[in-house]
Coordinates of C-alpha atoms and ligand atoms in Angstrom, one line a residue:
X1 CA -41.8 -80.2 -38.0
X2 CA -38.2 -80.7 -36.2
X3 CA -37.0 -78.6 -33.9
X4 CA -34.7 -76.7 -35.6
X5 CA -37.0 -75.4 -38.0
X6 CA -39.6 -74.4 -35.0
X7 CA -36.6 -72.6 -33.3
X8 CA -35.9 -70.8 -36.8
X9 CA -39.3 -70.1 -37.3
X10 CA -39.8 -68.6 -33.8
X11 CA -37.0 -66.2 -34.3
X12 CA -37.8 -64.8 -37.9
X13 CA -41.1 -64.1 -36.4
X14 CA -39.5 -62.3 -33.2
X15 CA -36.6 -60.8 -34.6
X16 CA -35.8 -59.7 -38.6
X17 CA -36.2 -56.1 -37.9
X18 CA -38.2 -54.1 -40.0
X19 CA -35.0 -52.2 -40.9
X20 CA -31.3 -52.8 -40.8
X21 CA -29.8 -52.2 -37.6
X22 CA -27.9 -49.3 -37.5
X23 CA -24.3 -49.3 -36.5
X24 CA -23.3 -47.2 -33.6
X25 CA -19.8 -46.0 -33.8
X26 CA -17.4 -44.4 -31.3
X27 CA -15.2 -41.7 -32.0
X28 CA -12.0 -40.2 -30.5
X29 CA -11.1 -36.7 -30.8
X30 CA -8.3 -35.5 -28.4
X31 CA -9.4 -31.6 -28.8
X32 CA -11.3 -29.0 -27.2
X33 CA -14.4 -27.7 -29.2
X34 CA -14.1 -25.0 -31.2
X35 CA -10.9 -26.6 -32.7
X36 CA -11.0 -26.5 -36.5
X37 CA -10.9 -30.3 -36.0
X38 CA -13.6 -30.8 -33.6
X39 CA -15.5 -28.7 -35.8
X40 CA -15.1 -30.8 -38.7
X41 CA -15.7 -34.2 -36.8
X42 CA -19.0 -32.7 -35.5
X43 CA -19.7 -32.2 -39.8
X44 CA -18.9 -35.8 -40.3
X45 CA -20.6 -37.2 -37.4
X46 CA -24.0 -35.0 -38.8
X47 CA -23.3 -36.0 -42.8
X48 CA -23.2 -39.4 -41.7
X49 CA -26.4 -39.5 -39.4
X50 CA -28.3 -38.1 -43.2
X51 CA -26.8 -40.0 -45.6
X52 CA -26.3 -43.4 -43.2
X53 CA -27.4 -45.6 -40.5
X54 CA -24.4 -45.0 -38.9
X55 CA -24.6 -43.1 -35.3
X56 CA -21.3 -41.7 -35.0
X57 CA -21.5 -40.4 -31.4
X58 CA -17.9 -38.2 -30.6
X59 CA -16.0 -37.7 -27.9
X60 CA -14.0 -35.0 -27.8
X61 CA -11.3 -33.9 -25.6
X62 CA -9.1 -36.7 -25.1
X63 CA -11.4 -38.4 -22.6
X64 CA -11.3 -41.6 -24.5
X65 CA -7.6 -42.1 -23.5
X66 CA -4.3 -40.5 -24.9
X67 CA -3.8 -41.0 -28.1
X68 CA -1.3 -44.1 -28.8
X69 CA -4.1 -45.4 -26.3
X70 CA -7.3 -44.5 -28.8
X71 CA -4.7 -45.9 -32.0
X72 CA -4.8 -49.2 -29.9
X73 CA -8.5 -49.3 -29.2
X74 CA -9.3 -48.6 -33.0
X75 CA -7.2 -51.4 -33.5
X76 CA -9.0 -53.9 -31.3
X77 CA -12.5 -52.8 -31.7
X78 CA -13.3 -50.8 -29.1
X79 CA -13.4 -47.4 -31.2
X80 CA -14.6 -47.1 -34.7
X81 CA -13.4 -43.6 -35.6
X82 CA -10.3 -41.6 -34.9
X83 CA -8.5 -38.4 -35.6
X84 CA -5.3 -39.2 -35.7
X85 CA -1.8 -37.3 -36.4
X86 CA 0.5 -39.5 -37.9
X87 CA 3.1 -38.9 -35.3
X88 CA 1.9 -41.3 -32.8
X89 CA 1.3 -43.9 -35.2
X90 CA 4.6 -44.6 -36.5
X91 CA 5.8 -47.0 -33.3
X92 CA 2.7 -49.1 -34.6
X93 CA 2.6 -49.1 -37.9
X94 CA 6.4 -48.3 -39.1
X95 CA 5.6 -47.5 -42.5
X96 CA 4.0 -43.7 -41.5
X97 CA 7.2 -42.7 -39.9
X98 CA 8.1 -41.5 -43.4
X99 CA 6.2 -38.5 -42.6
X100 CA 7.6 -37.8 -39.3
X101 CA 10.8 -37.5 -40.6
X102 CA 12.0 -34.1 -39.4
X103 CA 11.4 -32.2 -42.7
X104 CA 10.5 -33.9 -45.0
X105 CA 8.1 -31.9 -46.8
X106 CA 8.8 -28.6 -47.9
X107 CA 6.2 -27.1 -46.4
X108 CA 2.2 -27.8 -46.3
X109 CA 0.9 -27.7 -49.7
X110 CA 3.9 -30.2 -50.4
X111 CA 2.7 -32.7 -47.8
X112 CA -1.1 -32.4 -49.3
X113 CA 0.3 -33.1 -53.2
X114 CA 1.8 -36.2 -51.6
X115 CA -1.0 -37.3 -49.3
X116 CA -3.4 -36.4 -51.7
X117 CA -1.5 -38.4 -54.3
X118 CA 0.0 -41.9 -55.1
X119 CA 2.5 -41.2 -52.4
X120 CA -0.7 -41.0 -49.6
X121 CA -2.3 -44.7 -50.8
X122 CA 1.0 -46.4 -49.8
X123 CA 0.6 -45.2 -46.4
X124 CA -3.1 -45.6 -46.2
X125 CA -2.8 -49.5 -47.6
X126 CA -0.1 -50.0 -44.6
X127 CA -2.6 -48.5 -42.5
X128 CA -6.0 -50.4 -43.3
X129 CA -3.9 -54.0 -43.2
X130 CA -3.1 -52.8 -39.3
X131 CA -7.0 -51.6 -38.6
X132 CA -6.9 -48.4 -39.4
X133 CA -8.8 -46.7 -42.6
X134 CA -7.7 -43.3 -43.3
X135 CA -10.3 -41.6 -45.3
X136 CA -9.0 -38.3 -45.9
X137 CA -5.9 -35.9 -44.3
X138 CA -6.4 -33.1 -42.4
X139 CA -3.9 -30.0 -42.1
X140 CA -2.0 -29.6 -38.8
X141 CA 0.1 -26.8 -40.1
X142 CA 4.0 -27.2 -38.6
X143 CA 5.3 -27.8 -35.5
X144 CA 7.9 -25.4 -33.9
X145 CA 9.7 -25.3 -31.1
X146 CA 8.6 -23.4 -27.4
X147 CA 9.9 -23.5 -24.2
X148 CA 10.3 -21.1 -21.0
X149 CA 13.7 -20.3 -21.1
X150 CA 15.0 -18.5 -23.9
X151 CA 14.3 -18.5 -28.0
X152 CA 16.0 -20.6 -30.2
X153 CA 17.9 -19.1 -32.9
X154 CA 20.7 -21.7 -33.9
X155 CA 20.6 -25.8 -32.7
X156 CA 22.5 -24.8 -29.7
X157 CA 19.9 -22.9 -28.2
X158 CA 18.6 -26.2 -28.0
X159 CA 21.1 -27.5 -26.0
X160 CA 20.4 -29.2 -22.5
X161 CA 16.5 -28.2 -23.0
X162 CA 14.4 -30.9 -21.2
X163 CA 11.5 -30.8 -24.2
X164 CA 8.4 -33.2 -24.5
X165 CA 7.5 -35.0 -27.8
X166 CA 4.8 -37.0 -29.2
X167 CA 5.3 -41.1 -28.6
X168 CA 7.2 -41.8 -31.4
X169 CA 11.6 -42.5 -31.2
X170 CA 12.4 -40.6 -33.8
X171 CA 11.5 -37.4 -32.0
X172 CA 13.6 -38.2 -29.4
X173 CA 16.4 -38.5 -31.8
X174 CA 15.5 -35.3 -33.6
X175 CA 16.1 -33.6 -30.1
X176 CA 19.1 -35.4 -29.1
X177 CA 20.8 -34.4 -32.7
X178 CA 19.8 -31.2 -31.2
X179 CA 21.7 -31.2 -28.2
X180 CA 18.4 -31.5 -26.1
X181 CA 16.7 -33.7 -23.5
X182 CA 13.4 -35.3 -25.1
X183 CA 10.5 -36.7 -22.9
X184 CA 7.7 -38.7 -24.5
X185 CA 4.5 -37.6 -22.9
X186 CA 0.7 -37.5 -23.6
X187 CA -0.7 -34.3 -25.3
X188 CA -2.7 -33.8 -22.0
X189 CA 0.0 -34.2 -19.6
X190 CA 2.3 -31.3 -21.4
X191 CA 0.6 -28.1 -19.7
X192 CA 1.0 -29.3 -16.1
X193 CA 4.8 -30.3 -16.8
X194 CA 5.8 -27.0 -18.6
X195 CA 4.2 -25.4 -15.4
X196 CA 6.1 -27.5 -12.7
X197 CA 9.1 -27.4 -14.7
X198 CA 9.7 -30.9 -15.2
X199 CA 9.9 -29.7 -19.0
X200 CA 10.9 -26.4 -20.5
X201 CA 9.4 -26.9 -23.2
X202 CA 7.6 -28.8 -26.6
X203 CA 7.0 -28.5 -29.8
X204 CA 3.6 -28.0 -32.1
X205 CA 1.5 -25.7 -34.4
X206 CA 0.0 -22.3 -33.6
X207 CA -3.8 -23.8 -32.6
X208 CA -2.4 -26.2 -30.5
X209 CA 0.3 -24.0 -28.7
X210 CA -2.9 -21.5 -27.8
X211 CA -5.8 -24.1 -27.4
X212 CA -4.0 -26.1 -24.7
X213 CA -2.9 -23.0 -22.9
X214 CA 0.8 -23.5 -23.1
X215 CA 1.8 -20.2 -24.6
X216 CA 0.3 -19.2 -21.0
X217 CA 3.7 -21.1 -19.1
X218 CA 6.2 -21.3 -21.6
X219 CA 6.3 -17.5 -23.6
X220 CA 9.1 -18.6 -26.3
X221 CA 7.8 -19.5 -29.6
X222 CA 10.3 -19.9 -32.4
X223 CA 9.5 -21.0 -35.9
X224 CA 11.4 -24.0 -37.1
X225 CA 8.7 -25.9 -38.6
X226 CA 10.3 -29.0 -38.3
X227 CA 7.9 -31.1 -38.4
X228 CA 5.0 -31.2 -40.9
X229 CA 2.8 -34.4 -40.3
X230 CA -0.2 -35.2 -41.9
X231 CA -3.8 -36.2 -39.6
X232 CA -5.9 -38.4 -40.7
X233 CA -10.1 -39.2 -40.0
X234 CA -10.0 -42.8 -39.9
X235 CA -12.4 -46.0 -39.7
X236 CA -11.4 -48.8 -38.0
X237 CA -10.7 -52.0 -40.6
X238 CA -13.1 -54.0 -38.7
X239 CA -16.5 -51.2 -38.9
X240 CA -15.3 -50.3 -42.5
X241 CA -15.3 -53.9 -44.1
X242 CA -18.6 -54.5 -42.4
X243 CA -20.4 -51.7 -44.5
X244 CA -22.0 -52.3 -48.2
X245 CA -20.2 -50.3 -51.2
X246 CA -22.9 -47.9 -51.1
X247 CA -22.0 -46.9 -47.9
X248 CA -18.7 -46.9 -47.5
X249 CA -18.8 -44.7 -50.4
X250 CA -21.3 -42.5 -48.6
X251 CA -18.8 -42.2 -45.7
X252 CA -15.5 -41.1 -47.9
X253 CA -17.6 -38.6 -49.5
X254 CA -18.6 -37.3 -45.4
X255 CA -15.3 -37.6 -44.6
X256 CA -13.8 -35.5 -47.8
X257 CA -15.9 -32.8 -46.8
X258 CA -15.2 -32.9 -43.1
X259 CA -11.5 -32.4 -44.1
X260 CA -12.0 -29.6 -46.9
X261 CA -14.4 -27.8 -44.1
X262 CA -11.4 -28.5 -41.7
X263 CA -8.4 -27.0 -44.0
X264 CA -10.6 -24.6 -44.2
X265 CA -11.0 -23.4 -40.8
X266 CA -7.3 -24.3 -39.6
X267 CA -5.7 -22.0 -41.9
X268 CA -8.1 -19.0 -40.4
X269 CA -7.5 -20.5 -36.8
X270 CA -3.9 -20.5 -37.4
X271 CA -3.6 -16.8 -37.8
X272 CA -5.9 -16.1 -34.9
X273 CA -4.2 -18.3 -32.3
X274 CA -0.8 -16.8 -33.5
X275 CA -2.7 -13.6 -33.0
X276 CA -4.0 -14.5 -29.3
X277 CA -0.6 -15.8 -28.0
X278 CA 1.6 -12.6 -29.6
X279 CA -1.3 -10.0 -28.1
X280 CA -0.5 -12.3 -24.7
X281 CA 3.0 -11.7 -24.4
X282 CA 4.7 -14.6 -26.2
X283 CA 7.9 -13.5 -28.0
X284 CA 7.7 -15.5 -31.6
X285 CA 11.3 -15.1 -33.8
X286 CA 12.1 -17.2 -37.1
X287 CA 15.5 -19.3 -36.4
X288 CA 18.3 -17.5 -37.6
X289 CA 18.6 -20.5 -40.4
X290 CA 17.0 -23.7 -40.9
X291 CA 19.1 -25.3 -42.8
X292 CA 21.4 -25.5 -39.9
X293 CA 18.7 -27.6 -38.3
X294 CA 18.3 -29.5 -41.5
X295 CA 21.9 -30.7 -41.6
X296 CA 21.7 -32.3 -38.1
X297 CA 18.5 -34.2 -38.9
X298 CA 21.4 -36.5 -41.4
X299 CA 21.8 -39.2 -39.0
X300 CA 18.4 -39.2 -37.9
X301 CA 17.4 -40.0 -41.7
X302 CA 20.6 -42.4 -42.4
X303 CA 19.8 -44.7 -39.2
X304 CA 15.8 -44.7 -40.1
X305 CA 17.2 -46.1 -43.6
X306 CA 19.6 -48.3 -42.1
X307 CA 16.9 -49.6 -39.8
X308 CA 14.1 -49.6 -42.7
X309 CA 15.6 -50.1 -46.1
X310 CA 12.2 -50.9 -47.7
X311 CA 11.1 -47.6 -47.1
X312 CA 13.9 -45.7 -48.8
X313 CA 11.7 -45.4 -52.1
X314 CA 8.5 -43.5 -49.8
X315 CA 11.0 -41.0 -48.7
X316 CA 12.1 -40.3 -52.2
X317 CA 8.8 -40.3 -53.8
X318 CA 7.7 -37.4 -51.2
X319 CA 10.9 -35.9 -51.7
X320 CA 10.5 -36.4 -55.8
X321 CA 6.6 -34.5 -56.0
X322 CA 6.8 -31.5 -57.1
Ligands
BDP401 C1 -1.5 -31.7 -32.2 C2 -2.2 -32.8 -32.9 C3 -2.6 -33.9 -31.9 C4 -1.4 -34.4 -31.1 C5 -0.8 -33.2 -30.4 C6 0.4 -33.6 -29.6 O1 -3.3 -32.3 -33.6 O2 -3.1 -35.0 -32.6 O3 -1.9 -35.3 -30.1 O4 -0.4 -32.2 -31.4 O5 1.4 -32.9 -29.6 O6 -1.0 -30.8 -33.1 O7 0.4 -34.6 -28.9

């Protein structure tokens, strides 16, 4: 006998286990936990310990790292799921800043015919080639403008307002259009810097206004809904081509009924945290009129075109669904 067949003999008899190892995944979640999406993740993480091998253990909170941080590390390996808003991703992967053009879709059932749709695979195929699977969108309502100092009725209320924004350029433009101050900052840093006034305010959905506490320091919510963006549950490139057919099926089907159970629950938490923060205090108005706010976001869309020409047909697709 040769040595190599005693050494390959010695480890089939030590080692073939008597079933496949299963894969244990990762996952990043930046909120707290009753959030409609923490919730949902918690659904997939359980689907996917019945119907897999997979042991999807979560972490919720953030306290994997901020977010452009947990894009990178589902990038490179060290994460294998992530619940991502497509806001962050954009300085990565250039072909989802489609979606955080300031309005863009009409409103949220828009944004879902378009995800949901041919429109949603040509960001989810730019996407997996960078390492990142989306397997289904979640809802994260719109974003509106708060601050500490006053409401905003027209654009100019906007004016010399120090305001934080997710990691992305295009944010800061949409503020500077508006006459404001923008600061890029982590979702975890914002509650400490509305409170020592380094900013007066930021910009997001009803949940996330209430969950983080920051109707609590900055009492001025008006409703611009600028900003509709799509989340996504996604699968790093790197776990999801190491899984059979069977079970990558197994996982889209767990993470299609994570998102329906999270739509679900966002549109009930939605009204409730708009119902905690007006019972606290906070004064919510409608702008006086959006299209005001519309018009400025021209050059924001002309330079993204200049700068991107490829991606002129994506923004008139969305803007072409019905
Ligand atoms: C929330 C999103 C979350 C973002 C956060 C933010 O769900 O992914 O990190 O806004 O503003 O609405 O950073």
């Amino acid at each position: 006998m040769k040595f190599s067949s005693i050494v390959a003999t010695a480890v089939v008899a030590v080692s073939i286990p008597v079933v496949a190892a299963a894969a244990e995944w990762r996952g990043w979640n930046i909120h707290v936990e009753d959030y409609p999406n923490t919730v949902a993740l918690d659904q997939f993480a359980a689907e996917l310990a019945e119907t897999t091998d997979i042991k999807l253990q979560m972490f919720h909170g953030g306290v994997l790292g901020s977010q452009p941080d947990a894009i990178e590390q589902v990038r490179n390996g060290g994460i294998q799921v992530g619940q991502f808003n497509l806001g962050p991703m954009g300085p990565i992967i250039p072909t989802t800043n489609v979606v955080s053009l300031p309005f863009i879709f009409n409103d949220v059932p828009h944004m879902f015919r378009a995800m949901d749709g041919d429109v949603g695979k040509v960001f989810e195929e730019a996407m997996a080639a960078e390492g990142v699977v989306p397997l289904a969108w979640y809802d994260s309502g719109a974003r509106s403008f708060y601050n500490s100092e006053r409401p905003i009725m027209t654009p100019s209320d906007v004016e010399g307002l120090k305001v934080r924004v997710m990691n992305n350029d295009l944010f800061v433009d949409m503020i500077a259009q508006l006459g404001g101050n923008a600061t890029p900052m982590a979702f975890g840093e914002v509650y400490q810097s509305l409170k020592t006034g380094v900013i007066d305010g930021a910009e997001n959905n009803y949940p996330s206004y209430e969950s983080t506490g920051h109707f609590e320091v900055a009492g001025f919510y008006s409703i611009s809904q600028h900003l509709i963006i799509p989340e996504c549950l996604c699968v790093a490139t790197e776990a999801w081509e190491a899984l059979d057919a069977d079970t990558q099926a197994a996982v889209r089907t767990a993470a299609q009924n994570s998102a329906n159970t999270q739509r679900e629950l966002w549109a009930e938490r939605e009204a409730a945290s708009r119902a905690k923060v007006e019972a606290s205090g906070v004064k919510i108005n409608e702008v006086e009129n959006k299209v005001a706010f519309q018009e400025l976001m021209a050059p924001v869309y002309e330079g993204f075109i200049a700068a991107n020409p490829d991606l002129a047909s994506v923004i008139e697709a969305i803007q072409t669904t019905e």
